[in-house]
Amino acid sequence: MSSTFPEHGRTKGTSVEEIGRLQAHAKVAPGEIAVGVIIGRTSEHFDFFVFGISCVLVFPQVLFPFASALDGMLYAFTIFSLAFIARPFGTALFMHFQRRWSRGTKLTIALFLLGSATAGMAFLPPYKDIGTWAIGLLVLFRLLQGIALGGSWDGLPSLLALNTPPQKRGWYAMLGQLSAPIGFLVAGTLFLFLHANLSEVDFIDWGWRYPFFVAFAINVVALFARLRLVVTEEYTVAMEERELEPIGAIEILRTQGYNIFIGAFAALASYALFHLVTIFPLSWIVLQSTQSVNAVLVAEIIGAFACILGMIISGVMADRIGRRTTLGIMAALIAIFALISPWLLGGGKLGQDAFIILGFGGLGLSYGQAAGSVTSNFEMRLRYAGAALTTDFAWLIGAAFAPLVALSLSVRFGLVAVSAYLLSGVICTLLALRVNRALAARE
C-alpha cells in the first residue's frame, strides 16, 4: 500500500531516492536562505556603491578633466544609469543560460562577469593617456556590470518568501534587504579610509582603484557562498517543488507584464529614495563645498546604521499590519521627508547631516519591505522570473536616473526639484498599491 506525505501531497512509492528528495525540502531552513540572500546581495550592492561614490570623487577628474565639476558628475551619472538599463537584458540572457545548462553554471558566469567588469575599472587608464577610449571602456564595463547583475538572480528571495512562516514574512523579507546598507557600509568606510589617509594626488592617481580590486575578491567569496546553497540537492528539490522556473522574458512580459509593472511601481518611492540619500547628497555637498568629503562620508556611514535599524523596525511592522500597508505608510512618510528636503539640504552642515541620516532611516523603513511586495500576484511557476524582472524594472524606473535627474534639476531649479522627484515616486507607489488592492479584491 502507499501512503501520503501531507506536507507535499505526493504518494510514497517504492523508491527510497524519491522519499529522500521529498524530505530534502524540509532541510532548507528560511534562516539559511536568508544568509545566502544577504551574502549575495551585499557583494552586488558593494560593486554599485563603489561605482556611485566614484562618480562624484573620481571620474570627473580622471575621465572628464575637460569638463566642469558639475558636468563631469552629470556625465558620470549618465554612465551610472547604463547598468540599470542593461539589467533586464542580462536577466533574459541568463535565464536562457539556466534553461540550457544549469543554475550553478549561470550564477558562476554572472558573478565572474560582474567581478571582472568591476576589477577592469581598477585598471582603467585616465583620459589624459588614451582620450575618449577611457570613457568608452568605462561605458563597456558598466554595461557588463548591469548584464551580470541581471544574470546573478538565483531565486533565493522567491524561495525565502515561500518558505517562511506566514506570521514572519515581513521579518524575513527585511533580512534580504539588509545587504544594501551593509554594502554601503563597506564601500563608504573603504573610501573614507583611503580619502582620509592619502593625499589628493595619490587618491586620484591610484588610491581610488583599490575598492574595485576588493570588489572582485568579495564577488569570489559571494560566489562560493551562494553556490554552496544553490547547487545542493535540498535547494534543487525545494525549487522544483515550488515550480520556480526560469521562464523566458518575452513570454512572461507578454502574459504577466501588468503584474511586473504594478510590482515595480509599488516600490517606486523606496527605489527613488535609494540613490537620493546615498549618492546624490555627496555630489550636491561636494559641489557646494559646505563641508568636507570625509565629513559627508562619516554622516553617510552613520546613516547606514540608521538604515539597518529602520529595516529591523519595518520587519516588525510588516508582520503586524501587513507588508503592503507598511509600504503605503512609508510612502506617506517619504512624502513628508520630500517636503522638508530643501530646507534640510540648504541648512548648512547640521541640516545636510540630518537629511542624510533621516533619509537613510526612512530608506530602511521603506526599502526593507520593497522587494517582492506584490509578487504573490504571480502564479507559482512564474514567480522566479517574475520577481527578477519586477526588481529589474523597479531599479530602472525608480533608481537608475535618480542622481542624474536630482543633481541636474536641483542645480537649475533649486532643491525643490528633489522634493518634486520624490513626490512623483510617492504618487506612483500609492497608485500602484491601490490598483493592486483593487485587482486582488476583484479576484
Short mmCIF file of C-alpha atoms in Angstrom, two decimals:
data_model
loop_
_atom_site.label_atom_id
_atom_site.label_comp_id
_atom_site.label_asym_id
_atom_site.label_seq_id
_atom_site.Cartn_x
_atom_site.Cartn_y
_atom_site.Cartn_z
CA MET A 1 0.00 0.00 0.00
CA SER A 2 1.01 3.55 -0.47
CA SER A 3 0.58 6.46 1.90
CA THR A 4 0.80 10.21 1.50
CA PHE A 5 3.20 12.87 2.79
CA PRO A 6 0.82 15.65 3.94
CA GLU A 7 3.40 18.39 3.51
CA HIS A 8 3.97 17.53 -0.12
CA GLY A 9 0.69 15.96 -1.16
CA ARG A 10 2.56 13.20 -3.01
CA THR A 11 2.38 9.45 -2.89
CA LYS A 12 5.14 7.46 -1.26
CA GLY A 13 6.20 4.78 -3.66
CA THR A 14 8.89 2.17 -3.51
CA SER A 15 11.78 4.48 -4.42
CA VAL A 16 13.98 5.35 -1.45
CA GLU A 17 15.61 8.06 -3.57
CA GLU A 18 12.23 9.69 -4.16
CA ILE A 19 11.50 9.62 -0.43
CA GLY A 20 14.81 11.35 0.21
CA ARG A 21 14.07 14.01 -2.36
CA LEU A 22 10.68 14.69 -0.83
CA GLN A 23 12.14 15.04 2.63
CA ALA A 24 15.02 17.23 1.40
CA HIS A 25 12.79 20.27 1.15
CA ALA A 26 12.45 20.48 4.92
CA LYS A 27 16.22 20.91 5.28
CA VAL A 28 16.26 24.28 3.52
CA ALA A 29 15.57 26.49 6.52
CA PRO A 30 14.46 30.12 6.00
CA GLY A 31 17.42 31.36 8.04
CA GLU A 32 19.86 29.55 5.77
CA ILE A 33 18.23 31.01 2.67
CA ALA A 34 18.30 34.48 4.24
CA VAL A 35 22.06 34.22 4.83
CA GLY A 36 22.54 33.31 1.16
CA VAL A 37 20.48 36.32 0.09
CA ILE A 38 22.41 38.71 2.34
CA ILE A 39 25.82 37.49 1.20
CA GLY A 40 24.91 37.54 -2.48
CA ARG A 41 23.22 40.93 -2.49
CA THR A 42 25.91 42.57 -0.33
CA SER A 43 28.55 41.90 -2.97
CA GLU A 44 26.32 43.37 -5.67
CA HIS A 45 25.48 46.49 -3.67
CA PHE A 46 29.13 46.97 -2.79
CA ASP A 47 30.05 46.95 -6.50
CA PHE A 48 27.41 49.53 -7.33
CA PHE A 49 28.14 51.82 -4.39
CA VAL A 50 31.84 51.81 -5.24
CA PHE A 51 30.91 52.97 -8.72
CA GLY A 52 28.40 55.54 -7.43
CA ILE A 53 30.85 57.13 -5.00
CA SER A 54 33.49 57.19 -7.76
CA CYS A 55 31.06 59.13 -9.97
CA VAL A 56 31.47 62.00 -7.50
CA LEU A 57 35.02 61.70 -6.18
CA VAL A 58 36.96 60.13 -9.06
CA PHE A 59 35.52 60.00 -12.57
CA PRO A 60 35.00 63.78 -13.06
CA GLN A 61 38.75 64.31 -12.63
CA VAL A 62 40.08 61.09 -14.14
CA LEU A 63 37.79 60.75 -17.18
CA PHE A 64 36.27 64.19 -17.71
CA PRO A 65 39.04 66.70 -16.96
CA PHE A 66 37.88 68.79 -19.92
CA ALA A 67 34.51 69.48 -18.23
CA SER A 68 33.47 71.46 -15.17
CA ALA A 69 32.99 69.62 -11.89
CA LEU A 70 29.21 69.70 -12.37
CA ASP A 71 29.30 68.47 -15.96
CA GLY A 72 31.82 65.77 -15.03
CA MET A 73 29.44 64.41 -12.39
CA LEU A 74 26.50 64.55 -14.79
CA TYR A 75 28.48 62.63 -17.42
CA ALA A 76 29.47 60.05 -14.79
CA PHE A 77 25.87 59.70 -13.55
CA THR A 78 24.75 59.10 -17.13
CA ILE A 79 27.15 56.15 -17.33
CA PHE A 80 25.95 55.10 -13.86
CA SER A 81 22.43 54.60 -15.25
CA LEU A 82 23.58 52.24 -18.02
CA ALA A 83 23.87 49.22 -15.73
CA PHE A 84 20.20 49.51 -14.77
CA ILE A 85 19.21 49.76 -18.44
CA ALA A 86 21.23 46.62 -19.23
CA ARG A 87 19.98 44.65 -16.23
CA PRO A 88 16.68 43.34 -17.72
CA PHE A 89 18.57 42.18 -20.81
CA GLY A 90 21.01 40.34 -18.55
CA THR A 91 18.11 38.65 -16.78
CA ALA A 92 16.64 37.47 -20.09
CA LEU A 93 20.00 36.25 -21.41
CA PHE A 94 20.97 34.32 -18.29
CA MET A 95 17.51 32.78 -17.91
CA HIS A 96 18.28 31.21 -21.29
CA PHE A 97 21.66 30.03 -19.97
CA GLN A 98 19.94 28.42 -17.00
CA ARG A 99 17.45 26.57 -19.19
CA ARG A 100 20.27 25.37 -21.45
CA TRP A 101 22.80 24.45 -18.76
CA SER A 102 22.14 24.84 -15.04
CA ARG A 103 21.51 27.31 -12.26
CA GLY A 104 25.03 26.90 -10.91
CA THR A 105 26.62 27.49 -14.32
CA LYS A 106 24.55 30.61 -14.84
CA LEU A 107 25.44 32.02 -11.44
CA THR A 108 29.14 31.28 -11.86
CA ILE A 109 29.33 33.04 -15.24
CA ALA A 110 27.31 36.01 -13.99
CA LEU A 111 29.34 36.64 -10.84
CA PHE A 112 32.69 36.22 -12.56
CA LEU A 113 31.48 38.66 -15.24
CA LEU A 114 30.37 41.11 -12.53
CA GLY A 115 33.66 40.82 -10.66
CA SER A 116 35.77 41.03 -13.81
CA ALA A 117 33.94 44.10 -15.10
CA THR A 118 34.33 45.80 -11.72
CA ALA A 119 38.00 44.84 -11.45
CA GLY A 120 38.53 46.03 -15.02
CA MET A 121 37.62 49.52 -13.88
CA ALA A 122 40.58 49.38 -11.49
CA PHE A 123 42.93 49.20 -14.48
CA LEU A 124 41.16 51.97 -16.39
CA PRO A 125 43.70 54.43 -17.89
CA PRO A 126 42.89 58.11 -17.36
CA TYR A 127 41.59 60.37 -20.10
CA LYS A 128 44.95 62.11 -20.37
CA ASP A 129 46.57 58.85 -21.52
CA ILE A 130 44.13 57.39 -24.07
CA GLY A 131 41.48 60.08 -24.54
CA THR A 132 37.89 59.07 -25.23
CA TRP A 133 38.85 55.39 -25.23
CA ALA A 134 38.92 55.64 -21.43
CA ILE A 135 35.31 56.80 -21.38
CA GLY A 136 34.36 54.08 -23.87
CA LEU A 137 35.93 51.39 -21.68
CA LEU A 138 34.05 52.66 -18.63
CA VAL A 139 30.78 52.51 -20.59
CA LEU A 140 31.57 48.93 -21.65
CA PHE A 141 32.44 47.81 -18.13
CA ARG A 142 29.31 49.45 -16.73
CA LEU A 143 27.07 47.72 -19.28
CA LEU A 144 28.72 44.40 -18.44
CA GLN A 145 28.06 45.08 -14.76
CA GLY A 146 24.37 45.51 -15.49
CA ILE A 147 24.14 42.38 -17.64
CA ALA A 148 25.95 40.37 -14.98
CA LEU A 149 23.74 41.72 -12.21
CA GLY A 150 20.65 40.61 -14.13
CA GLY A 151 22.22 37.20 -14.56
CA SER A 152 23.07 36.82 -10.88
CA TRP A 153 19.42 36.27 -9.94
CA ASP A 154 19.38 32.95 -8.06
CA GLY A 155 15.75 32.77 -6.96
CA LEU A 156 16.69 32.79 -3.28
CA PRO A 157 14.39 35.74 -2.41
CA SER A 158 11.42 33.96 -4.05
CA LEU A 159 12.22 30.70 -2.27
CA LEU A 160 12.66 32.58 1.01
CA ALA A 161 9.24 34.23 0.63
CA LEU A 162 7.61 30.84 0.01
CA ASN A 163 9.35 29.04 2.89
CA THR A 164 8.82 31.49 5.73
CA PRO A 165 6.00 31.15 8.28
CA PRO A 166 3.09 33.46 7.36
CA GLN A 167 3.47 35.41 10.59
CA LYS A 168 7.18 36.09 9.85
CA ARG A 169 7.14 37.03 6.16
CA GLY A 170 7.85 40.69 6.78
CA TRP A 171 10.79 39.85 9.03
CA TYR A 172 12.43 37.50 6.54
CA ALA A 173 11.76 39.87 3.65
CA MET A 174 13.64 42.54 5.60
CA LEU A 175 16.64 40.26 6.17
CA GLY A 176 17.34 40.04 2.45
CA GLN A 177 17.30 43.83 2.15
CA LEU A 178 19.99 44.28 4.80
CA SER A 179 22.55 43.74 2.05
CA ALA A 180 22.06 47.34 0.84
CA PRO A 181 23.20 49.20 3.98
CA ILE A 182 25.88 46.57 4.65
CA GLY A 183 27.23 47.02 1.12
CA PHE A 184 27.25 50.78 1.57
CA LEU A 185 28.96 50.50 4.96
CA VAL A 186 31.84 48.54 3.44
CA ALA A 187 32.14 50.79 0.38
CA GLY A 188 31.79 54.06 2.29
CA THR A 189 34.22 53.03 5.01
CA LEU A 190 36.81 51.93 2.46
CA PHE A 191 36.58 55.22 0.55
CA LEU A 192 36.70 57.19 3.79
CA PHE A 193 39.87 55.40 4.87
CA LEU A 194 41.60 55.97 1.53
CA HIS A 195 40.47 59.58 1.13
CA ALA A 196 41.45 60.48 4.71
CA ASN A 197 44.88 58.84 4.63
CA LEU A 198 46.09 59.67 1.12
CA SER A 199 46.96 62.97 -0.45
CA GLU A 200 44.55 64.21 -3.12
CA VAL A 201 47.15 63.44 -5.80
CA ASP A 202 47.70 59.87 -4.61
CA PHE A 203 43.98 59.25 -4.19
CA ILE A 204 43.22 60.34 -7.78
CA ASP A 205 46.31 58.63 -9.16
CA TRP A 206 45.91 55.15 -7.62
CA GLY A 207 44.05 55.14 -4.31
CA TRP A 208 40.57 55.04 -5.80
CA ARG A 209 41.40 51.84 -7.68
CA TYR A 210 41.74 49.73 -4.54
CA PRO A 211 37.96 49.37 -3.84
CA PHE A 212 37.47 47.99 -7.35
CA PHE A 213 40.08 45.29 -6.64
CA VAL A 214 38.33 44.49 -3.37
CA ALA A 215 35.05 44.14 -5.27
CA PHE A 216 36.46 41.23 -7.27
CA ALA A 217 37.57 39.42 -4.12
CA ILE A 218 34.18 39.96 -2.47
CA ASN A 219 32.42 38.58 -5.55
CA VAL A 220 34.53 35.42 -5.46
CA VAL A 221 33.65 34.87 -1.80
CA ALA A 222 29.97 35.55 -2.53
CA LEU A 223 30.04 33.13 -5.46
CA PHE A 224 31.21 30.20 -3.37
CA ALA A 225 28.87 31.09 -0.52
CA ARG A 226 25.88 31.13 -2.85
CA LEU A 227 26.91 28.03 -4.80
CA ARG A 228 27.21 26.17 -1.51
CA LEU A 229 23.46 26.62 -1.16
CA VAL A 230 22.19 26.92 -4.73
CA VAL A 231 23.65 23.69 -6.14
CA THR A 232 22.67 21.48 -3.21
CA GLU A 233 20.11 18.73 -3.63
CA GLU A 234 17.92 20.33 -0.96
CA TYR A 235 17.76 23.66 -2.79
CA THR A 236 17.08 21.99 -6.14
CA VAL A 237 14.26 19.89 -4.73
CA ALA A 238 12.77 22.95 -3.00
CA MET A 239 12.82 24.90 -6.26
CA GLU A 240 11.22 22.02 -8.15
CA GLU A 241 8.53 21.53 -5.53
CA ARG A 242 7.65 25.19 -5.69
CA GLU A 243 7.74 25.02 -9.51
CA LEU A 244 10.02 28.06 -9.64
CA GLU A 245 11.05 28.00 -13.29
CA PRO A 246 13.30 30.27 -15.44
CA ILE A 247 10.51 31.33 -17.82
CA GLY A 248 11.59 33.24 -20.93
CA ALA A 249 11.43 37.04 -20.58
CA ILE A 250 9.29 37.55 -23.68
CA GLU A 251 6.71 35.02 -22.51
CA ILE A 252 6.43 36.44 -19.01
CA LEU A 253 6.29 40.04 -20.23
CA ARG A 254 3.55 39.08 -22.67
CA THR A 255 1.45 37.23 -20.10
CA GLN A 256 2.37 39.00 -16.84
CA GLY A 257 3.55 42.44 -17.91
CA TYR A 258 0.87 44.19 -15.87
CA ASN A 259 1.92 42.39 -12.68
CA ILE A 260 5.58 43.21 -13.32
CA PHE A 261 4.93 46.91 -13.72
CA ILE A 262 2.47 47.08 -10.81
CA GLY A 263 5.18 45.49 -8.67
CA ALA A 264 7.83 47.88 -9.96
CA PHE A 265 5.71 50.97 -9.32
CA ALA A 266 4.51 49.70 -5.93
CA ALA A 267 8.05 50.12 -4.61
CA LEU A 268 8.94 53.21 -6.65
CA ALA A 269 9.09 55.61 -3.68
CA SER A 270 11.64 53.37 -1.96
CA TYR A 271 13.81 52.98 -5.03
CA ALA A 272 13.66 56.70 -5.81
CA LEU A 273 14.79 57.46 -2.27
CA PHE A 274 17.60 54.90 -2.52
CA HIS A 275 20.11 56.93 -4.53
CA LEU A 276 18.79 60.30 -3.36
CA VAL A 277 20.15 59.63 0.14
CA THR A 278 23.21 57.54 -0.77
CA ILE A 279 24.79 59.13 -3.86
CA PHE A 280 23.07 62.46 -4.55
CA PRO A 281 23.90 64.22 -1.21
CA LEU A 282 27.60 63.53 -1.72
CA SER A 283 27.51 65.16 -5.16
CA TRP A 284 25.48 68.18 -4.01
CA ILE A 285 27.58 68.87 -0.92
CA VAL A 286 30.88 68.45 -2.81
CA LEU A 287 29.71 70.96 -5.42
CA GLN A 288 28.51 73.42 -2.79
CA SER A 289 31.69 72.96 -0.68
CA THR A 290 29.71 73.30 2.54
CA GLN A 291 31.66 70.53 4.27
CA SER A 292 34.49 68.13 3.57
CA VAL A 293 34.19 64.86 1.68
CA ASN A 294 35.31 62.94 4.76
CA ALA A 295 32.61 64.57 6.91
CA VAL A 296 29.92 63.62 4.39
CA LEU A 297 31.14 60.02 4.25
CA VAL A 298 31.07 59.82 8.06
CA ALA A 299 27.47 61.07 8.07
CA GLU A 300 26.52 58.53 5.44
CA ILE A 301 28.15 55.70 7.38
CA ILE A 302 26.11 56.72 10.45
CA GLY A 303 23.11 56.84 8.12
CA ALA A 304 23.77 53.25 7.02
CA PHE A 305 23.42 52.12 10.65
CA ALA A 306 20.17 54.10 10.85
CA CYS A 307 19.07 52.28 7.70
CA ILE A 308 19.71 48.89 9.32
CA LEU A 309 17.67 49.95 12.36
CA GLY A 310 14.86 51.15 10.09
CA MET A 311 14.81 47.82 8.28
CA ILE A 312 14.52 45.90 11.54
CA ILE A 313 11.57 48.09 12.53
CA SER A 314 9.97 47.55 9.11
CA GLY A 315 10.14 43.77 9.59
CA VAL A 316 8.26 44.03 12.89
CA MET A 317 5.71 46.47 11.45
CA ALA A 318 5.04 44.40 8.33
CA ASP A 319 4.28 41.28 10.36
CA ARG A 320 1.80 43.23 12.47
CA ILE A 321 -0.02 45.36 9.90
CA GLY A 322 0.92 43.79 6.56
CA ARG A 323 3.68 44.48 4.02
CA ARG A 324 1.54 46.46 1.59
CA THR A 325 0.11 48.61 4.35
CA THR A 326 3.64 49.23 5.60
CA LEU A 327 4.71 50.31 2.12
CA GLY A 328 1.79 52.73 1.91
CA ILE A 329 2.57 54.28 5.29
CA MET A 330 6.24 54.58 4.42
CA ALA A 331 5.37 56.25 1.12
CA ALA A 332 3.44 58.88 3.08
CA LEU A 333 6.45 59.40 5.35
CA ILE A 334 8.70 59.75 2.30
CA ALA A 335 6.31 62.47 1.06
CA ILE A 336 6.79 64.38 4.32
CA PHE A 337 10.55 63.92 4.06
CA ALA A 338 10.41 65.21 0.47
CA LEU A 339 8.69 68.40 1.61
CA ILE A 340 11.39 69.22 4.18
CA SER A 341 14.32 68.12 2.00
CA PRO A 342 15.09 71.59 0.52
CA TRP A 343 15.16 73.11 3.99
CA LEU A 344 17.50 70.38 5.28
CA LEU A 345 19.91 70.31 2.34
CA GLY A 346 20.05 74.09 2.29
CA GLY A 347 20.54 74.35 6.05
CA GLY A 348 24.30 74.01 6.27
CA LYS A 349 26.22 71.11 7.79
CA LEU A 350 23.68 70.31 10.51
CA GLY A 351 20.75 70.27 8.10
CA GLN A 352 22.66 68.25 5.50
CA ASP A 353 23.69 65.63 8.05
CA ALA A 354 20.07 65.45 9.22
CA PHE A 355 18.94 64.94 5.61
CA ILE A 356 21.39 62.07 5.20
CA ILE A 357 20.66 60.29 8.49
CA LEU A 358 16.88 60.79 8.40
CA GLY A 359 16.88 59.80 4.72
CA PHE A 360 18.82 56.60 5.42
CA GLY A 361 16.44 55.79 8.29
CA GLY A 362 13.42 56.32 6.05
CA LEU A 363 15.08 54.23 3.37
CA GLY A 364 15.40 51.37 5.83
CA LEU A 365 11.74 51.58 6.81
CA SER A 366 10.53 51.58 3.20
CA TYR A 367 13.15 49.56 1.32
CA GLY A 368 13.00 46.87 3.98
CA GLN A 369 9.68 45.73 2.54
CA ALA A 370 10.11 46.85 -1.07
CA ALA A 371 11.26 43.54 -2.54
CA GLY A 372 8.51 41.31 -3.84
CA SER A 373 5.71 43.25 -2.19
CA VAL A 374 3.20 42.15 -4.83
CA THR A 375 4.90 39.10 -6.36
CA SER A 376 2.19 36.94 -4.80
CA ASN A 377 0.15 38.10 -7.82
CA PHE A 378 2.21 35.74 -9.99
CA GLU A 379 1.35 32.10 -10.47
CA MET A 380 3.74 29.87 -8.55
CA ARG A 381 5.76 28.78 -11.58
CA LEU A 382 6.15 32.39 -12.75
CA ARG A 383 7.49 33.83 -9.50
CA TYR A 384 11.14 33.02 -10.22
CA ALA A 385 11.28 35.03 -13.45
CA GLY A 386 8.54 37.45 -12.41
CA ALA A 387 10.32 38.55 -9.25
CA ALA A 388 13.57 39.02 -11.19
CA LEU A 389 12.03 41.27 -13.84
CA THR A 390 9.94 43.17 -11.28
CA THR A 391 13.14 44.00 -9.40
CA ASP A 392 14.91 44.96 -12.64
CA PHE A 393 12.22 47.43 -13.65
CA ALA A 394 11.89 48.85 -10.14
CA TRP A 395 15.61 49.71 -10.21
CA LEU A 396 15.38 51.04 -13.76
CA ILE A 397 12.33 53.26 -13.26
CA GLY A 398 12.97 54.36 -9.70
CA ALA A 399 16.71 54.46 -9.07
CA ALA A 400 18.72 54.41 -12.30
CA PHE A 401 18.39 58.11 -13.14
CA ALA A 402 17.83 59.48 -9.62
CA PRO A 403 21.31 61.04 -9.09
CA LEU A 404 21.40 62.41 -12.64
CA VAL A 405 17.91 63.91 -12.53
CA ALA A 406 18.17 65.23 -8.97
CA LEU A 407 21.53 66.92 -9.50
CA SER A 408 20.74 68.43 -12.89
CA LEU A 409 17.31 69.72 -11.85
CA SER A 410 18.40 70.99 -8.42
CA VAL A 411 21.24 73.00 -9.97
CA ARG A 412 18.86 74.55 -12.48
CA PHE A 413 15.65 74.92 -10.47
CA GLY A 414 16.79 74.63 -6.86
CA LEU A 415 16.38 71.92 -4.24
CA VAL A 416 12.61 71.98 -4.66
CA ALA A 417 13.26 69.73 -7.66
CA VAL A 418 14.39 66.98 -5.26
CA SER A 419 11.04 67.28 -3.48
CA ALA A 420 9.16 67.04 -6.77
CA TYR A 421 11.14 63.97 -7.83
CA LEU A 422 10.47 62.14 -4.56
CA LEU A 423 6.80 63.14 -4.52
CA SER A 424 6.33 61.72 -8.02
CA GLY A 425 7.65 58.40 -6.74
CA VAL A 426 5.29 58.52 -3.76
CA ILE A 427 2.29 59.16 -6.02
CA CYS A 428 3.27 56.23 -8.27
CA THR A 429 3.65 53.92 -5.27
CA LEU A 430 0.27 54.83 -3.77
CA LEU A 431 -1.48 54.45 -7.14
CA ALA A 432 0.15 51.08 -7.80
CA LEU A 433 -0.79 49.80 -4.34
CA ARG A 434 -4.36 51.00 -4.88
CA VAL A 435 -4.57 49.25 -8.27
CA ASN A 436 -3.08 46.09 -6.81
CA ARG A 437 -5.56 46.10 -3.94
CA ALA A 438 -8.45 46.56 -6.38
CA LEU A 439 -7.25 43.67 -8.56
CA ALA A 440 -6.85 41.43 -5.52
CA ALA A 441 -10.37 42.26 -4.32
CA ARG A 442 -11.79 41.53 -7.80
CA GLU A 443 -10.12 38.12 -7.86
#
